[in-house]
PDB file of C-alpha atoms in Angstrom:
ATOM      1  CA  MET A   1       6.568   6.245  14.271  1.00 47.00           C
ATOM      2  CA  ALA A   2       3.542   8.860  14.043  1.00 63.00           C
ATOM      3  CA  ALA A   3       1.582   9.537  10.807  1.00 68.00           C
ATOM      4  CA  ASP A   4       2.966  13.001  10.167  1.00 77.00           C
ATOM      5  CA  GLY A   5       6.919  11.905  10.066  1.00 92.00           C
ATOM      6  CA  THR A   6       5.522   8.860   7.716  1.00 95.00           C
ATOM      7  CA  TYR A   7       3.992  11.426   5.470  1.00 96.00           C
ATOM      8  CA  GLU A   8       7.374  13.304   5.714  1.00 96.00           C
ATOM      9  CA  LYS A   9       9.383  10.463   5.332  1.00 96.00           C
ATOM     10  CA  LEU A  10       7.608  10.083   2.066  1.00 97.00           C
ATOM     11  CA  LEU A  11       7.600  13.202   0.214  1.00 97.00           C
ATOM     12  CA  ALA A  12      11.111  13.566   1.326  1.00 97.00           C
ATOM     13  CA  LEU A  13      11.885   9.894  -0.465  1.00 98.00           C
ATOM     14  CA  LEU A  14       9.766  10.820  -3.654  1.00 98.00           C
ATOM     15  CA  ASP A  15      11.926  14.060  -4.030  1.00 98.00           C
ATOM     16  CA  GLU A  16      15.047  12.488  -3.499  1.00 98.00           C
ATOM     17  CA  HIS A  17      14.122  10.421  -6.294  1.00 98.00           C
ATOM     18  CA  GLY A  18      13.020  13.224  -8.526  1.00 98.00           C
ATOM     19  CA  ALA A  19       9.213  10.891  -8.679  1.00 98.00           C
ATOM     20  CA  ALA A  20       6.748  12.891 -11.024  1.00 98.00           C
ATOM     21  CA  TYR A  21       3.724  13.371  -7.841  1.00 98.00           C
ATOM     22  CA  ARG A  22       1.332  15.724  -6.965  1.00 98.00           C
ATOM     23  CA  VAL A  23      -0.301  16.198  -3.278  1.00 97.00           C
ATOM     24  CA  ILE A  24      -4.317  16.341  -3.276  1.00 97.00           C
ATOM     25  CA  GLU A  25      -5.926  17.988  -0.350  1.00 96.00           C
ATOM     26  CA  HIS A  26      -9.193  16.648   0.498  1.00 96.00           C
ATOM     27  CA  ALA A  27     -11.817  16.140   2.957  1.00 96.00           C
ATOM     28  CA  PRO A  28     -10.394  13.569   5.855  1.00 96.00           C
ATOM     29  CA  GLU A  29     -11.820   9.829   4.059  1.00 94.00           C
ATOM     30  CA  GLY A  30      -9.729   6.598   4.265  1.00 91.00           C
ATOM     31  CA  GLY A  31     -12.451   4.522   2.439  1.00 93.00           C
ATOM     32  CA  THR A  32     -11.025   3.748  -1.106  1.00 94.00           C
ATOM     33  CA  GLU A  33     -14.128   4.354  -2.753  1.00 94.00           C
ATOM     34  CA  ALA A  34     -15.251   7.607  -1.473  1.00 96.00           C
ATOM     35  CA  VAL A  35     -11.766   8.919  -1.294  1.00 96.00           C
ATOM     36  CA  SER A  36     -11.211   8.285  -5.162  1.00 97.00           C
ATOM     37  CA  ARG A  37     -14.741  10.188  -5.941  1.00 96.00           C
ATOM     38  CA  LEU A  38     -13.117  13.337  -3.813  1.00 96.00           C
ATOM     39  CA  ARG A  39      -9.615  12.982  -5.994  1.00 96.00           C
ATOM     40  CA  GLY A  40     -12.044  12.394  -8.959  1.00 96.00           C
ATOM     41  CA  HIS A  41     -10.553   9.184 -10.669  1.00 97.00           C
ATOM     42  CA  ASP A  42     -11.298   5.915 -11.409  1.00 96.00           C
ATOM     43  CA  LEU A  43     -11.076   3.297  -8.788  1.00 97.00           C
ATOM     44  CA  ALA A  44      -9.025   0.792 -10.552  1.00 97.00           C
ATOM     45  CA  GLN A  45      -6.562   3.983 -10.284  1.00 98.00           C
ATOM     46  CA  ALA A  46      -6.413   3.569  -6.312  1.00 98.00           C
ATOM     47  CA  ALA A  47      -3.804   1.491  -4.523  1.00 98.00           C
ATOM     48  CA  LYS A  48      -5.553  -0.493  -1.756  1.00 97.00           C
ATOM     49  CA  CYS A  49      -2.844  -1.217   0.990  1.00 97.00           C
ATOM     50  CA  ILE A  50      -2.997  -3.793   3.436  1.00 96.00           C
ATOM     51  CA  ILE A  51      -0.763  -5.906   5.618  1.00 97.00           C
ATOM     52  CA  ALA A  52      -1.357  -9.076   5.549  1.00 98.00           C
ATOM     53  CA  MET A  53       0.053 -12.448   8.221  1.00 98.00           C
ATOM     54  CA  VAL A  54       1.260 -15.423   6.898  1.00 98.00           C
ATOM     55  CA  LYS A  55       1.604 -18.312   9.370  1.00 97.00           C
ATOM     56  CA  ILE A  56       4.998 -20.624   8.244  1.00 96.00           C
ATOM     57  CA  GLY A  57       4.306 -23.561  10.197  1.00 89.00           C
ATOM     58  CA  LYS A  58       3.857 -23.468  13.956  1.00 89.00           C
ATOM     59  CA  LYS A  59       6.046 -20.914  15.129  1.00 92.00           C
ATOM     60  CA  GLU A  60       7.000 -18.403  12.334  1.00 95.00           C
ATOM     61  CA  LYS A  61       4.817 -15.331  11.086  1.00 96.00           C
ATOM     62  CA  ARG A  62       5.316 -13.252   7.967  1.00 97.00           C
ATOM     63  CA  PHE A  63       4.037 -10.155   7.311  1.00 98.00           C
ATOM     64  CA  ALA A  64       3.542  -8.316   3.708  1.00 98.00           C
ATOM     65  CA  LEU A  65       2.122  -5.144   2.907  1.00 98.00           C
ATOM     66  CA  VAL A  66      -0.407  -6.157  -0.157  1.00 98.00           C
ATOM     67  CA  VAL A  67      -1.051  -3.480  -2.613  1.00 98.00           C
ATOM     68  CA  VAL A  68      -3.780  -4.240  -5.095  1.00 98.00           C
ATOM     69  CA  PRO A  69      -6.165  -1.830  -7.500  1.00 98.00           C
ATOM     70  CA  GLY A  70      -8.948  -0.065  -5.351  1.00 97.00           C
ATOM     71  CA  ASP A  71     -11.719  -1.987  -7.716  1.00 97.00           C
ATOM     72  CA  LYS A  72     -10.268  -5.157  -6.715  1.00 97.00           C
ATOM     73  CA  ARG A  73     -10.013  -7.464  -3.406  1.00 97.00           C
ATOM     74  CA  ILE A  74      -7.164  -9.411  -1.855  1.00 97.00           C
ATOM     75  CA  ASP A  75      -6.522 -12.857  -2.279  1.00 98.00           C
ATOM     76  CA  LEU A  76      -5.587 -13.773   0.911  1.00 98.00           C
ATOM     77  CA  SER A  77      -5.448 -17.817  -0.535  1.00 98.00           C
ATOM     78  CA  ALA A  78      -2.473 -16.235  -3.178  1.00 98.00           C
ATOM     79  CA  VAL A  79      -0.554 -14.818  -0.611  1.00 98.00           C
ATOM     80  CA  LYS A  80      -0.631 -17.892   1.533  1.00 98.00           C
ATOM     81  CA  ALA A  81       1.018 -19.419  -1.444  1.00 98.00           C
ATOM     82  CA  LEU A  82       3.485 -16.831  -1.820  1.00 97.00           C
ATOM     83  CA  TYR A  83       5.129 -17.706   1.681  1.00 97.00           C
ATOM     84  CA  GLY A  84       4.184 -21.487   1.676  1.00 97.00           C
ATOM     85  CA  GLY A  85       2.353 -20.546   4.735  1.00 97.00           C
ATOM     86  CA  THR A  86      -0.435 -22.681   6.698  1.00 96.00           C
ATOM     87  CA  TYR A  87      -2.722 -19.903   7.272  1.00 96.00           C
ATOM     88  CA  ALA A  88      -3.105 -16.054   5.982  1.00 97.00           C
ATOM     89  CA  SER A  89      -5.455 -13.363   7.294  1.00 98.00           C
ATOM     90  CA  PHE A  90      -5.487  -9.618   7.942  1.00 97.00           C
ATOM     91  CA  ALA A  91      -2.854  -8.291  10.427  1.00 97.00           C
ATOM     92  CA  SER A  92      -4.584  -6.740  13.578  1.00 96.00           C
ATOM     93  CA  PRO A  93      -5.111  -2.990  13.168  1.00 94.00           C
ATOM     94  CA  ASP A  94      -2.390  -2.317  15.953  1.00 95.00           C
ATOM     95  CA  ILE A  95       0.214  -4.761  14.317  1.00 96.00           C
ATOM     96  CA  ALA A  96      -0.771  -2.866  11.049  1.00 96.00           C
ATOM     97  CA  GLU A  97      -0.339   0.478  11.839  1.00 95.00           C
ATOM     98  CA  GLU A  98       2.855   0.083  13.849  1.00 96.00           C
ATOM     99  CA  LEU A  99       4.606  -1.899  10.742  1.00 97.00           C
ATOM    100  CA  ALA A 100       2.708   0.707   8.580  1.00 96.00           C
ATOM    101  CA  GLY A 101       3.647   4.110  10.572  1.00 95.00           C
ATOM    102  CA  SER A 102       0.451   5.291   9.849  1.00 94.00           C
ATOM    103  CA  PRO A 103      -3.427   4.402  11.239  1.00 92.00           C
ATOM    104  CA  SER A 104      -5.437   2.253   8.981  1.00 89.00           C
ATOM    105  CA  GLY A 105      -7.039   3.949   5.844  1.00 91.00           C
ATOM    106  CA  THR A 106      -3.631   6.003   5.514  1.00 95.00           C
ATOM    107  CA  ILE A 107      -1.012   3.081   4.741  1.00 96.00           C
ATOM    108  CA  LEU A 108       1.261   3.605   2.143  1.00 97.00           C
ATOM    109  CA  PRO A 109       1.992   1.603  -0.777  1.00 98.00           C
ATOM    110  CA  PHE A 110       5.859   1.848   0.596  1.00 98.00           C
ATOM    111  CA  SER A 111       7.589  -0.212   3.250  1.00 97.00           C
ATOM    112  CA  PHE A 112       9.605   1.407   5.509  1.00 96.00           C
ATOM    113  CA  ASP A 113       9.958  -1.454   7.842  1.00 96.00           C
ATOM    114  CA  GLU A 114      12.396  -4.412   6.939  1.00 95.00           C
ATOM    115  CA  ARG A 115       9.673  -7.050   8.502  1.00 96.00           C
ATOM    116  CA  LEU A 116       7.064  -5.961   5.981  1.00 97.00           C
ATOM    117  CA  GLU A 117       7.792  -7.217   2.540  1.00 97.00           C
ATOM    118  CA  LEU A 118       5.992  -5.170  -0.037  1.00 98.00           C
ATOM    119  CA  LEU A 119       3.747  -7.122  -2.433  1.00 98.00           C
ATOM    120  CA  VAL A 120       1.828  -5.770  -5.563  1.00 98.00           C
ATOM    121  CA  ASP A 121      -0.761  -6.517  -8.162  1.00 98.00           C
ATOM    122  CA  PRO A 122       0.517  -6.201 -11.815  1.00 98.00           C
ATOM    123  CA  GLY A 123      -3.240  -4.601 -12.139  1.00 97.00           C
ATOM    124  CA  LEU A 124      -2.245  -1.387  -9.993  1.00 97.00           C
ATOM    125  CA  LEU A 125       0.702  -1.026 -12.311  1.00 98.00           C
ATOM    126  CA  ALA A 126      -1.123  -0.804 -15.652  1.00 97.00           C
ATOM    127  CA  HIS A 127      -2.124   2.830 -15.343  1.00 96.00           C
ATOM    128  CA  PRO A 128       0.726   5.463 -15.859  1.00 97.00           C
ATOM    129  CA  GLU A 129      -0.395   7.019 -12.504  1.00 97.00           C
ATOM    130  CA  PHE A 130      -2.163   5.758  -9.297  1.00 98.00           C
ATOM    131  CA  PHE A 131      -3.362   7.535  -6.545  1.00 98.00           C
ATOM    132  CA  PHE A 132      -3.107   6.635  -2.507  1.00 97.00           C
ATOM    133  CA  ASN A 133      -3.664   8.590   1.299  1.00 96.00           C
ATOM    134  CA  ALA A 134      -0.304   9.679   2.100  1.00 94.00           C
ATOM    135  CA  ALA A 135      -0.069   8.365   5.611  1.00 95.00           C
ATOM    136  CA  ARG A 136      -2.759  11.204   6.571  1.00 94.00           C
ATOM    137  CA  LEU A 137      -7.194  11.070   6.077  1.00 95.00           C
ATOM    138  CA  ASP A 138      -6.386  14.550   4.511  1.00 96.00           C
ATOM    139  CA  ARG A 139      -3.451  13.972   1.809  1.00 96.00           C
ATOM    140  CA  SER A 140      -3.191  11.982  -1.165  1.00 97.00           C
ATOM    141  CA  ILE A 141      -0.301  11.650  -3.863  1.00 98.00           C
ATOM    142  CA  ALA A 142      -0.719  11.272  -7.529  1.00 98.00           C
ATOM    143  CA  LEU A 143       2.346   9.074  -8.285  1.00 98.00           C
ATOM    144  CA  SER A 144       3.736   7.746 -11.485  1.00 98.00           C
ATOM    145  CA  THR A 145       3.612   4.452 -11.610  1.00 98.00           C
ATOM    146  CA  ARG A 146       7.239   4.102 -13.611  1.00 98.00           C
ATOM    147  CA  ASP A 147       8.640   5.931 -10.930  1.00 98.00           C
ATOM    148  CA  TYR A 148       7.100   4.106  -8.402  1.00 98.00           C
ATOM    149  CA  ARG A 149       8.459   1.036  -9.273  1.00 98.00           C
ATOM    150  CA  THR A 150      11.784   2.293  -9.312  1.00 98.00           C
ATOM    151  CA  ILE A 151      11.758   3.584  -6.219  1.00 98.00           C
ATOM    152  CA  ALA A 152       9.853   1.049  -4.233  1.00 98.00           C
ATOM    153  CA  GLU A 153      10.919  -2.119  -6.225  1.00 97.00           C
ATOM    154  CA  PRO A 154       8.031  -4.302  -5.185  1.00 98.00           C
ATOM    155  CA  ARG A 155       7.701  -8.090  -5.675  1.00 98.00           C
ATOM    156  CA  VAL A 156       4.814  -7.934  -8.578  1.00 98.00           C
ATOM    157  CA  GLU A 157       2.244 -10.988  -8.193  1.00 98.00           C
ATOM    158  CA  PRO A 158      -0.930 -11.550  -8.940  1.00 98.00           C
ATOM    159  CA  LEU A 159      -3.095 -10.869  -5.720  1.00 97.00           C
ATOM    160  CA  SER A 160      -6.170  -9.765  -6.063  1.00 97.00           C
ATOM    161  CA  LEU A 161      -9.901 -11.079  -6.604  1.00 96.00           C
ATOM    162  CA  ASP A 162     -12.931  -9.299  -8.799  1.00 91.00           C
TER     163      ASP A 162
END
């Protein structure tokens, strides 16, 4: 799926549910710290979205879309433990982009692929709204946290490190 298609799919989903959100246009930027400065908000209110791969035994692999606050790092050992895995790492860029439907740096905190479980750190949900790149480097969304939880139905687990 092209990133533009993912962007349109996101807006359609938010509109369908009557979500409270704003589209923010800015210079193209995929880095969490730099784009947070462009958008003018605290780093803790940014959704850092990473796709993790967990090996379970010798043959099975699971993929998780892990979302943590922008001022934290993903705790891969916590992700591995959630699945009872033997190994966890970041998914390769090509697999991550295929599962996310958009390039690295623009991955949404929503899963549109049934192979991808959505895991969200509770720290991100502490704010009334949070920010993320909207499947494009030049557009972001500020979204109501309450609406996000209702629409995305993430599995909420402590998955971040300082």
